[in-house]
Coordinates of C-alpha atoms (C1' of nucleotides) in Angstrom, one line a residue:
Chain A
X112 CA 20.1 8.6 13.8
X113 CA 23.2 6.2 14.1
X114 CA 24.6 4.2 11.3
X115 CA 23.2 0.8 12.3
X116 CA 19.8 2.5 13.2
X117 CA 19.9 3.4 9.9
X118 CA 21.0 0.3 8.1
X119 CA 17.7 -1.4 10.0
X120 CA 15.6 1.6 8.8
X121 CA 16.0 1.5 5.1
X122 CA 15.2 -2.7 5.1
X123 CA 11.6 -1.8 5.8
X124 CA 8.8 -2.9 4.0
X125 CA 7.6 0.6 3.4
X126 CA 10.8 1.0 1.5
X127 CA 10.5 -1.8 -1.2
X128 CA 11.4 -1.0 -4.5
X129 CA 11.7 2.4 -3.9
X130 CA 14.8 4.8 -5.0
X131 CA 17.8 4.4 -3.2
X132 CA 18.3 8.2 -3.0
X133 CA 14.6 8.7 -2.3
X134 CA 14.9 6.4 1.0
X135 CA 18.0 8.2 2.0
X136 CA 16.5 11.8 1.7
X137 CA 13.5 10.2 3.6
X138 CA 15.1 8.7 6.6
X139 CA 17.3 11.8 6.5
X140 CA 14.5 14.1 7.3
X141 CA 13.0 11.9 9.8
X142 CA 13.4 10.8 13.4
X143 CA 14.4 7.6 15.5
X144 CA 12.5 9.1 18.6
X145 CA 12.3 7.1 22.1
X146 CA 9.4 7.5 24.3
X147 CA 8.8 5.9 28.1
X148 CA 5.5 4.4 28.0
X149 CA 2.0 6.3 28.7
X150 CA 3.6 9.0 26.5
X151 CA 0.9 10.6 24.3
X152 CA 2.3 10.3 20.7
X153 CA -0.8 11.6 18.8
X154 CA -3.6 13.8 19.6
X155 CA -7.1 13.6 17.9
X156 CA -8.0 17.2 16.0
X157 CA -4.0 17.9 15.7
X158 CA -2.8 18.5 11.9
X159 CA -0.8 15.4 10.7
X160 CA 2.5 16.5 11.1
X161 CA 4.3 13.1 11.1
X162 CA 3.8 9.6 9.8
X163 CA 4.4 7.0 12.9
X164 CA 6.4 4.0 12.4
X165 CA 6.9 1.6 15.1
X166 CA 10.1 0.2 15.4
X167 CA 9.9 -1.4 18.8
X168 CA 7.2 -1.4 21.6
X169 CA 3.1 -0.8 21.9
X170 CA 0.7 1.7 20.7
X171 CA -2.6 1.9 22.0
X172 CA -5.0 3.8 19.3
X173 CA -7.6 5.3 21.3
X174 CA -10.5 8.3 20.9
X175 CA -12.6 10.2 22.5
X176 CA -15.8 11.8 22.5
X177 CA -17.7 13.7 25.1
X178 CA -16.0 12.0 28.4
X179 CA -16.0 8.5 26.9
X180 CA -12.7 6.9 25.1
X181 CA -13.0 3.8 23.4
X182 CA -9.7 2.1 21.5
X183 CA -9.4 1.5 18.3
X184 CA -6.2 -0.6 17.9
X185 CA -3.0 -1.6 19.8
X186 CA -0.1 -2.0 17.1
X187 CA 3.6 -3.1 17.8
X188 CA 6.4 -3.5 15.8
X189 CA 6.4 -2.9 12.2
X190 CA 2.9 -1.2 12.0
X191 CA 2.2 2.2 11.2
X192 CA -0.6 4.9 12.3
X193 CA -2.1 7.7 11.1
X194 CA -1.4 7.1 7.8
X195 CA -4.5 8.5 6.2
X196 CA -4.0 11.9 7.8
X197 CA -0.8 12.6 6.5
X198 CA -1.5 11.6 3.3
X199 CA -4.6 14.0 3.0
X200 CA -3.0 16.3 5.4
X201 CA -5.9 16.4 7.6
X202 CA -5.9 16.4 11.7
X203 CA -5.7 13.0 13.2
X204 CA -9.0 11.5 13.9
X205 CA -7.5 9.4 16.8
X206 CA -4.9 9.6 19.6
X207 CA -2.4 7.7 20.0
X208 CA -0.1 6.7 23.7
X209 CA 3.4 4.2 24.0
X210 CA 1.9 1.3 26.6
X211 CA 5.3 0.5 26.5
X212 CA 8.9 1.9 26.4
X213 CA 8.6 2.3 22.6
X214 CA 11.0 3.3 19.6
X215 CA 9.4 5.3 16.9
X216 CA 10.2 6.0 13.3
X217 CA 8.6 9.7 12.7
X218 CA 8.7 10.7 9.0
X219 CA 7.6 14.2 8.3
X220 CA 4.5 14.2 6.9
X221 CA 5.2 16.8 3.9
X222 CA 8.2 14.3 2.7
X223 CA 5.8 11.3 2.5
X224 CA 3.3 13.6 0.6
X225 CA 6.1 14.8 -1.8
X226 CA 7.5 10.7 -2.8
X227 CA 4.1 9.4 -2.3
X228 CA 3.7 11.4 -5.8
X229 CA 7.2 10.8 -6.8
X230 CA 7.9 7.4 -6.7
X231 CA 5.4 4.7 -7.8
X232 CA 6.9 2.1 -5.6
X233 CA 6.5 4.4 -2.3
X234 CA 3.1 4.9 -3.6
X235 CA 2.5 1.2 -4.1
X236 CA 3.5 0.4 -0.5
X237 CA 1.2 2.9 0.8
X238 CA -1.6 2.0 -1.0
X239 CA -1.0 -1.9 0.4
X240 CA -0.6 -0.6 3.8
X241 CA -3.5 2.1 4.2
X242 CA -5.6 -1.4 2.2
X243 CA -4.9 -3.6 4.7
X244 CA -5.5 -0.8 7.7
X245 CA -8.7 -0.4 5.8
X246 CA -9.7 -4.0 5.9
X247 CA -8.8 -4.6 9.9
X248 CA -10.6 -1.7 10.8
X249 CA -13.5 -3.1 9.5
X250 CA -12.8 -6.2 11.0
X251 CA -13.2 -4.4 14.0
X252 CA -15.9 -3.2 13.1
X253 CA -18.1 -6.7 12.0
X254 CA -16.4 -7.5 15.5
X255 CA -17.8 -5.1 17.6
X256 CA -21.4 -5.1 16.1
X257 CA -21.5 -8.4 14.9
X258 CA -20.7 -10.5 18.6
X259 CA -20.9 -10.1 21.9
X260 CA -17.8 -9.6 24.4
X261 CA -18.1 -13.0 25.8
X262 CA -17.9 -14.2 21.6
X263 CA -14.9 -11.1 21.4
X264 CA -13.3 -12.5 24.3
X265 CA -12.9 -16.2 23.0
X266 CA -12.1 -15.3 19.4
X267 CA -9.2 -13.0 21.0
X268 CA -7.8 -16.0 22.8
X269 CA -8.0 -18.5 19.8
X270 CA -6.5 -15.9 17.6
X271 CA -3.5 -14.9 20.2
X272 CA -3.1 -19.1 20.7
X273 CA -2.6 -19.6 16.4
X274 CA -0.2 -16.4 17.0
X275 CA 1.6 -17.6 19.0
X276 CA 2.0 -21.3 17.9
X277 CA -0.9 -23.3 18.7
X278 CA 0.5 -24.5 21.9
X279 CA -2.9 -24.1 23.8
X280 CA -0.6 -21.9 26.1
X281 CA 0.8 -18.7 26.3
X282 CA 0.5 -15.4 28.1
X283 CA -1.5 -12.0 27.8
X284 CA 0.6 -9.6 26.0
X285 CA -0.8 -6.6 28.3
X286 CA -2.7 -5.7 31.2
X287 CA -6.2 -7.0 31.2
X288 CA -7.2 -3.2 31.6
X289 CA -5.7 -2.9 28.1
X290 CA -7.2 -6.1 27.1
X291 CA -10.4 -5.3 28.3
X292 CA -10.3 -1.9 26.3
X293 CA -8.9 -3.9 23.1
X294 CA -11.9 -5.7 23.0
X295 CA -14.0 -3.3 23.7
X296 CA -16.0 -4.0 27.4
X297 CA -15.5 -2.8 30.7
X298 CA -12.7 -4.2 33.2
X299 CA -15.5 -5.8 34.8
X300 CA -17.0 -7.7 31.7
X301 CA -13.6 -9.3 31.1
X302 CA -13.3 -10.6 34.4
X303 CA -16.5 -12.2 34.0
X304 CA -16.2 -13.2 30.6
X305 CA -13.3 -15.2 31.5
X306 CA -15.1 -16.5 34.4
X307 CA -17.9 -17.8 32.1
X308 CA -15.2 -19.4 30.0
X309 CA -13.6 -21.4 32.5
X310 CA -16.9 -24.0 31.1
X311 CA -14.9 -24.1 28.4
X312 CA -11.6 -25.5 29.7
X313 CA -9.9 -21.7 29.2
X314 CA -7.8 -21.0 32.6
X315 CA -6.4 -17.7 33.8
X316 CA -3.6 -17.3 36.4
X317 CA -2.4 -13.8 36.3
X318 CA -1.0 -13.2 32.7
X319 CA -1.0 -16.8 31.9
X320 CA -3.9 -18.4 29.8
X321 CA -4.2 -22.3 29.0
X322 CA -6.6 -23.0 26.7
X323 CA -7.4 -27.0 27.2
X324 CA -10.1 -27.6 25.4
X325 CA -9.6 -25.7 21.5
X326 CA -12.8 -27.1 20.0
X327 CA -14.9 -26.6 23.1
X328 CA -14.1 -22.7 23.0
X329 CA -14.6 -22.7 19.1
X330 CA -17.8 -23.6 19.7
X331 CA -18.6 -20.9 21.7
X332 CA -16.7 -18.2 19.7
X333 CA -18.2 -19.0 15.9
X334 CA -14.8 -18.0 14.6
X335 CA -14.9 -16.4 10.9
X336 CA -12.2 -16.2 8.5
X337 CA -13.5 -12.3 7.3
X338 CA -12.8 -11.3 10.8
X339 CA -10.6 -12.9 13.0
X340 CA -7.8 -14.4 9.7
X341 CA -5.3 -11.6 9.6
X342 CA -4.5 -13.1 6.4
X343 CA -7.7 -12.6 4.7
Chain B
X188 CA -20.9 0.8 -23.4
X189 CA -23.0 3.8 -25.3
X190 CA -20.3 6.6 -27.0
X191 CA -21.9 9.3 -24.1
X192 CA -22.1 7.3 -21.3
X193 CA -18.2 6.5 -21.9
X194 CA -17.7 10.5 -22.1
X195 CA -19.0 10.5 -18.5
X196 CA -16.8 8.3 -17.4
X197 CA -13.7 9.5 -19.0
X198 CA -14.0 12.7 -16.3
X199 CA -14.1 10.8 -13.1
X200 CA -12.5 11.7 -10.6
X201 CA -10.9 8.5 -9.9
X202 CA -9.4 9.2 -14.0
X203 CA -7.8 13.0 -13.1
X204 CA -4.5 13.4 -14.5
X205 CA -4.1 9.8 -15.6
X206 CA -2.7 8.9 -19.5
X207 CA -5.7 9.5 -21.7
X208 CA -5.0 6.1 -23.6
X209 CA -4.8 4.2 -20.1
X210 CA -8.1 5.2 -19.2
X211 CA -9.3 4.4 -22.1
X212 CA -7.9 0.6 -22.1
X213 CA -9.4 0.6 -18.8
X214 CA -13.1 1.8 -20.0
X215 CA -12.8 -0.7 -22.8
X216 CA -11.9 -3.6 -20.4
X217 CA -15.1 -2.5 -17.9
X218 CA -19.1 -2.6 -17.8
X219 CA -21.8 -0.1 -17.1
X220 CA -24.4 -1.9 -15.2
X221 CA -27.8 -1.3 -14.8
X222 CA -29.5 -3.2 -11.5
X223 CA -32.7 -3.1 -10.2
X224 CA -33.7 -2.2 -6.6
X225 CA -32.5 -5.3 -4.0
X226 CA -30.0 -6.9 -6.2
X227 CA -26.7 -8.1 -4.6
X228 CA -24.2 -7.1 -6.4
X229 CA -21.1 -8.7 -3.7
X230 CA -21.2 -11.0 -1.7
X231 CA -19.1 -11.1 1.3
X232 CA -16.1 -14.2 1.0
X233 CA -16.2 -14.2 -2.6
X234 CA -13.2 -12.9 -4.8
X235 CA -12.8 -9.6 -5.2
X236 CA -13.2 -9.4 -9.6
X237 CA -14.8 -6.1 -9.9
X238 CA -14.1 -2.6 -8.7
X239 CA -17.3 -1.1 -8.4
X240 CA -18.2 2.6 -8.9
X241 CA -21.5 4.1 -8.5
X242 CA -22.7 6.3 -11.3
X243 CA -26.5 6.3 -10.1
X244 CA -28.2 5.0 -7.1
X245 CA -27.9 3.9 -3.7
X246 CA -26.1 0.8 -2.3
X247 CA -26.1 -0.4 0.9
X248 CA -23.1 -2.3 1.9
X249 CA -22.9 -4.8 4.8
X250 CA -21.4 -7.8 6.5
X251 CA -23.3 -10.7 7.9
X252 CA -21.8 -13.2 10.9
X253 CA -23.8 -15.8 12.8
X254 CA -27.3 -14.9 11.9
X255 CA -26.7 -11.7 12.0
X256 CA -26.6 -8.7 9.8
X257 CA -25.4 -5.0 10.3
X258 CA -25.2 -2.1 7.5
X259 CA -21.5 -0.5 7.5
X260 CA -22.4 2.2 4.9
X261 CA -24.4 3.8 2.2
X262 CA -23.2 5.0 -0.6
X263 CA -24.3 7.1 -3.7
X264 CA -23.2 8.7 -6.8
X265 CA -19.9 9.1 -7.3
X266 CA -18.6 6.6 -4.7
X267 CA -16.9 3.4 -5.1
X268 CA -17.0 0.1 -3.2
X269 CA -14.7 -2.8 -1.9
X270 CA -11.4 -1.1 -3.2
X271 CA -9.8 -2.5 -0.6
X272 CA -10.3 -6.2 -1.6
X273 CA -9.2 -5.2 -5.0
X274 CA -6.0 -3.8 -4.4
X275 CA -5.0 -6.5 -2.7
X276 CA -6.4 -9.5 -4.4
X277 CA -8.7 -10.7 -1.8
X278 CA -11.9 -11.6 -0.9
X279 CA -14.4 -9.0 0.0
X280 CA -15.3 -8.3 3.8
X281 CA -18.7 -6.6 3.1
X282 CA -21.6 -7.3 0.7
X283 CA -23.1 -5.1 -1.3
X284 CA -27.3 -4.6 -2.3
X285 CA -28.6 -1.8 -4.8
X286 CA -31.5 -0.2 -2.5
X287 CA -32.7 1.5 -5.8
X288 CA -32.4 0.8 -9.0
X289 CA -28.4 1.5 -10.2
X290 CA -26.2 1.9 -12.3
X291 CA -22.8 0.6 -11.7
X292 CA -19.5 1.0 -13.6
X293 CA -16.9 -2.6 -13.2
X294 CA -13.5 -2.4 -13.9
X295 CA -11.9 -5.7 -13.5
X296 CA -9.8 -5.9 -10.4
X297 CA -7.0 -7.4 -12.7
X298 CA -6.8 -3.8 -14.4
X299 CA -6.9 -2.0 -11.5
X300 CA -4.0 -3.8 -9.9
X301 CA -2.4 -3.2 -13.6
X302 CA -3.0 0.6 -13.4
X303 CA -2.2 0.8 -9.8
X304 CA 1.7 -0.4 -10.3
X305 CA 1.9 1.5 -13.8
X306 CA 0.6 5.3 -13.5
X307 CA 1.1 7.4 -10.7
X308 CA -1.7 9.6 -11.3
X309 CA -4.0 6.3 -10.9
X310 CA -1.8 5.1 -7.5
X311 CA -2.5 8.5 -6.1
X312 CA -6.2 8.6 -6.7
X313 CA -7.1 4.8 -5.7
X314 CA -4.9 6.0 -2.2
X315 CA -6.5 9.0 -1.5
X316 CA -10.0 7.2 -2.1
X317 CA -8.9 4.8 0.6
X318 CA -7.7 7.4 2.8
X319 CA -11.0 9.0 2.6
X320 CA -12.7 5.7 3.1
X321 CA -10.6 4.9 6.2
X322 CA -11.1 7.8 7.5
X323 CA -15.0 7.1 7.0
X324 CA -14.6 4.0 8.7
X325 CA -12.9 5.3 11.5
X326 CA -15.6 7.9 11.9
X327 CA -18.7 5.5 12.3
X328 CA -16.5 3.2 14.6
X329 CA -16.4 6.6 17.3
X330 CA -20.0 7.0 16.1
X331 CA -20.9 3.5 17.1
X332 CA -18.7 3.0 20.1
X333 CA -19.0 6.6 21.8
X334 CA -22.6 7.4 21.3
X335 CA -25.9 6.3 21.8
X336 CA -28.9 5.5 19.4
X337 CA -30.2 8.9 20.2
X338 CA -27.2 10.8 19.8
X339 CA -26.4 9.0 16.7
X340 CA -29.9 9.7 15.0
X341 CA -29.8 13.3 16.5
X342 CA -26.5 13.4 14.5
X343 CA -27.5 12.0 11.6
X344 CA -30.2 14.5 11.3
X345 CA -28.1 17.8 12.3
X346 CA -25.5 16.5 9.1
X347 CA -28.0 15.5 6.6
X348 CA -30.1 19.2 7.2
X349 CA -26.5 20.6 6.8
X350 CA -26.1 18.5 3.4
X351 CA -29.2 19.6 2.0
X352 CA -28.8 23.7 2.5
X353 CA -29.4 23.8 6.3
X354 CA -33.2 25.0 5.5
X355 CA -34.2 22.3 8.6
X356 CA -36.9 21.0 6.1
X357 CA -35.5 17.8 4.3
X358 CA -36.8 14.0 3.4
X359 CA -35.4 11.1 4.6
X360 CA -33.4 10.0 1.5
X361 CA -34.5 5.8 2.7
X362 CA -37.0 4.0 4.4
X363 CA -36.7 4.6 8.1
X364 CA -36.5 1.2 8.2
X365 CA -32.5 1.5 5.9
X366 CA -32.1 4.6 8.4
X367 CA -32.0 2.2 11.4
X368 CA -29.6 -0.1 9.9
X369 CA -27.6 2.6 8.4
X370 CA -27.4 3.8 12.4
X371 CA -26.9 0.7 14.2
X372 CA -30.2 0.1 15.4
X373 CA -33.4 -1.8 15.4
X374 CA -36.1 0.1 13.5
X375 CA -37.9 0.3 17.1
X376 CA -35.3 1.9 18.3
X377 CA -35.5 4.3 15.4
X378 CA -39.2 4.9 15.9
X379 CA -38.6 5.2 19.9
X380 CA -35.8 7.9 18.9
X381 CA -38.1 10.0 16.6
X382 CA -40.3 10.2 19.9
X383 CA -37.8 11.2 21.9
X384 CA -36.6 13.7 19.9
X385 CA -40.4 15.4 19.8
X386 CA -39.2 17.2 22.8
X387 CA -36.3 19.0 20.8
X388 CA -38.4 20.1 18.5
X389 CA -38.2 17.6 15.9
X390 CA -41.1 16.7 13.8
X391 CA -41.7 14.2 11.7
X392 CA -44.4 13.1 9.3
X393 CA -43.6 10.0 6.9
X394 CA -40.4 10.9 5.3
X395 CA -40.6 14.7 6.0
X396 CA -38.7 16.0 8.8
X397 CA -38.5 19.5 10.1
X398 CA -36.1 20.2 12.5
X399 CA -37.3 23.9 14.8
X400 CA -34.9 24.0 17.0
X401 CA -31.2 23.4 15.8
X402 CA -29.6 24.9 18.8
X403 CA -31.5 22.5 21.4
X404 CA -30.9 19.5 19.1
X405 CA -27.4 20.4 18.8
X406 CA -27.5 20.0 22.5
X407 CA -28.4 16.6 22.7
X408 CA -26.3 15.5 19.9
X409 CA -23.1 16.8 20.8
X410 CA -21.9 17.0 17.7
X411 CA -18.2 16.4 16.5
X412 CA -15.9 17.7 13.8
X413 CA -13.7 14.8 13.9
X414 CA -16.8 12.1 13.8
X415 CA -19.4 14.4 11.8
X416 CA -18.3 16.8 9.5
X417 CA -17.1 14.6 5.9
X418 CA -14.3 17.1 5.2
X419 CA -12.3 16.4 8.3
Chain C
dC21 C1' 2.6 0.4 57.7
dG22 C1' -0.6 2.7 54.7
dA23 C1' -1.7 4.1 50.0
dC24 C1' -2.4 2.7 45.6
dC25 C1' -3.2 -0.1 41.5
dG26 C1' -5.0 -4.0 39.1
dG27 C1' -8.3 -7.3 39.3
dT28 C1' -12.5 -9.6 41.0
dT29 C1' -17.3 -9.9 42.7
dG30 C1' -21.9 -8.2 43.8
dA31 C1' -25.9 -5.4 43.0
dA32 C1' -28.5 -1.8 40.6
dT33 C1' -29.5 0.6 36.5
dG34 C1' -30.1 1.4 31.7
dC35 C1' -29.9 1.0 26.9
dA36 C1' -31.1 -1.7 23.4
dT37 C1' -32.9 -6.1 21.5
dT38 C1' -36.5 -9.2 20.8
dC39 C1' -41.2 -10.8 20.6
dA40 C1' -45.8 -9.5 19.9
dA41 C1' -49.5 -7.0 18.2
dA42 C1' -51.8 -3.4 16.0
dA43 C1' -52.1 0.7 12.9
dG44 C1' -51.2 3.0 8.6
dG45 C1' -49.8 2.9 3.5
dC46 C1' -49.4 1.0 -0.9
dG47 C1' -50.1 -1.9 -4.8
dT48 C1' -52.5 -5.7 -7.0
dG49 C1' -56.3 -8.2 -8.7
dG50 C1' -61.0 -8.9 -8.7
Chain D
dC54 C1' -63.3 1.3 -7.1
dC55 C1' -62.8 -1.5 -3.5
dA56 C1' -61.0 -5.4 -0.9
dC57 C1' -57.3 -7.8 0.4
dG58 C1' -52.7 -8.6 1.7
dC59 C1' -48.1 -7.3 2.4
dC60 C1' -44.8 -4.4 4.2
dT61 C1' -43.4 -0.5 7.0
dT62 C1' -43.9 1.8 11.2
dT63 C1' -45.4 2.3 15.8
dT64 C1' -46.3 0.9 20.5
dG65 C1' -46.2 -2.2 24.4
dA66 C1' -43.9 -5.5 27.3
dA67 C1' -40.2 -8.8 28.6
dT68 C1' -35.5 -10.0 28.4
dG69 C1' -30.7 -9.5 28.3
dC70 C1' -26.2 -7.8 27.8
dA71 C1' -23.3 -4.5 29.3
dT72 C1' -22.3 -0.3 32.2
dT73 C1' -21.8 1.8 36.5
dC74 C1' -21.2 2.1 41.4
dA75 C1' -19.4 0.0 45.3
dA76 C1' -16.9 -3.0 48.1
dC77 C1' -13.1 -6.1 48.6
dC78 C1' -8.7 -8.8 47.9
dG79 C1' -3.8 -9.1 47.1
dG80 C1' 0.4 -7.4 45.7
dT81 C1' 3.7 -3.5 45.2
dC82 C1' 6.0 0.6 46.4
dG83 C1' 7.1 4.6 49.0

DNA sequence: CGACCGGTTGAATGCATTCAAAAGGCGTGG
DNA sequence: CCACGCCTTTTGAATGCATTCAACCGGTCG
């Protein structure tokens, strides 16, 4: 890893509080690894032999079962995965693939076993971080059985609008393949879900969405704070 | 709390290898709970005060949205609920109802937060119980999103006859109507399932099922280590 | 130019929900 | 002990949301 990688390595969150020596040991046992995008980074029913850190680029967090493959998450910088295998030293439960040229933090999963016992603070942030993985998964959860896509769909927008300041414009972070898989429907069901929404005042040009009618589209996505408010 | 009951408590799991006088403080701070059948005992936006533990009985825990309802788990002895909301000083995502009558053992969040930052032994149980419980999670998401009603009863009853020593004579621990919610379905569906599964040699009669023919059911469940079996 | 990929649109199918009604079980009160 | 009523479960039928298959458009790249 080069010096200034390193420098921006030991300022992470994960980090906080803990021994300087400890960090130093950690982040000399790991790896800053580069991968081109559609790399496969994880693979479901593989022992945890690494916990994932994304320094730059997307992660799409996918399974599979039996010919079908729905996804889970897709994380960018700053977010971990597979944090609960390592730390039981299980196999991973889901795969994992780069949807973009991606930078990746790998720490050995036997080193963050070892300080997760050794150092309270280490143990603290892990706890916070697996917590709040906890609590967006079932998020995702109430999402997906709780509403249907065209309700998925419109909550997605209004969520990426506050994200991204409010401005009632802005543009898809990803293909709408990927989206359509985010949010769990078919290609096809986004398409038409964004058809149907164009009643609302929501247009689509490519990647581009405008959104010109907020309260219009609330109304049709029944918005909650216990599943859409990353804050909560 | 009555001099044995507190033994009990002293050798939980969640306790293991934690200062003797800590867990103590922590008893003394906490309630043991008896509820009858139906009670609520969380309620889904409020803050989190309590970490609850379940010495005796069943809870069902779920999340309501827009007139709707759907069951994310049920738990019994020995497990605990909305950790996650605790740790982190929020409100809870899920409510909680006692489906028999229970008895319940509250430690104040406040404490648990305390205990978290101050032994390790404590950090390291309270993370592992939420690595097992994300993992849970994560599980019935691929249940829900890869499989059908069918396949998920099928599975449900292949692991329960596994649970209960694999004799393939076993009673439904709930009403079939908790069973439907439990799988994501409408008790019709449930009853329509049963039917279905006449054909694989599955018999039911009230709350005693037989299963004849594991092999063929297996074959229409498609069972999966890394969505079925609870020590993956 | 032709092939391919992402996206859209149309049509058919299917799984599951919903509404409705009837049958079976259980407990309570007369 | 029986009758009644409530709740669970089953069965039937209609509806609907979403998947799947198929065709088509437009842009990009070899």
């Amino acid at each position: 890893m080069r010096q200034e990688d390193l420098q921006q390595m030991r300022t992470l969150r994960l980090f906080d509080g803990m021994a300087e020596s400890y960090v130093e040991s950690m982040l000399r046992a790991s790896f800053l690894q580069r991968f081109p995008a559609r790399v496969e980074l994880a693979r479901e029913g593989e022992p945890a032999d690494f916990l994932h850190l994304i320094i730059d680029g997307q992660v799409e967090v996918y399974a599979s079962h039996h010919r079908r493959e729905t996804t889970v998450s897709i994380l960018g910088p700053g977010q971990s995965f597979i944090l609960a295998a390592v730390l039981l030293d299980r196999v991973y439960l889901k795969s994992a693939r780069a949807l973009s040229p991606s930078r990746i933090l790998m720490i050995p999963a036997e080193a963050v076993r070892q300080y997760f016992e050794r150092d309270v603070h280490f143990a603290r942030s892990l706890g916070i971080e697996l917590a709040i993985a906890y609590r967006d998964i079932v998020k995702e959860l109430k999402n997906q059985k709780l509403r249907s896509s065209l309700e998925r769909l419109a909550n997605w927008l209004l969520a990426r609008n506050t994200e991204t300041g409010a401005s009632g414009r802005f543009a898809l972070p990803f293909d709408k393949k990927v989206l359509a898989a985010r949010l769990g429907m078919a290609p096809e069901v986004l398409s038409r879900s964004f058809a149907a929404l164009a009643a609302y005042a929501v247009s689509v040009d490519g990647s581009s969405v405008h959104l010109q009618d907020i309260d219009a589209l609330r109304k049709v996505a029944h918005p909650s704070a216990f599943i859409d408010d990353p804050a909560t």
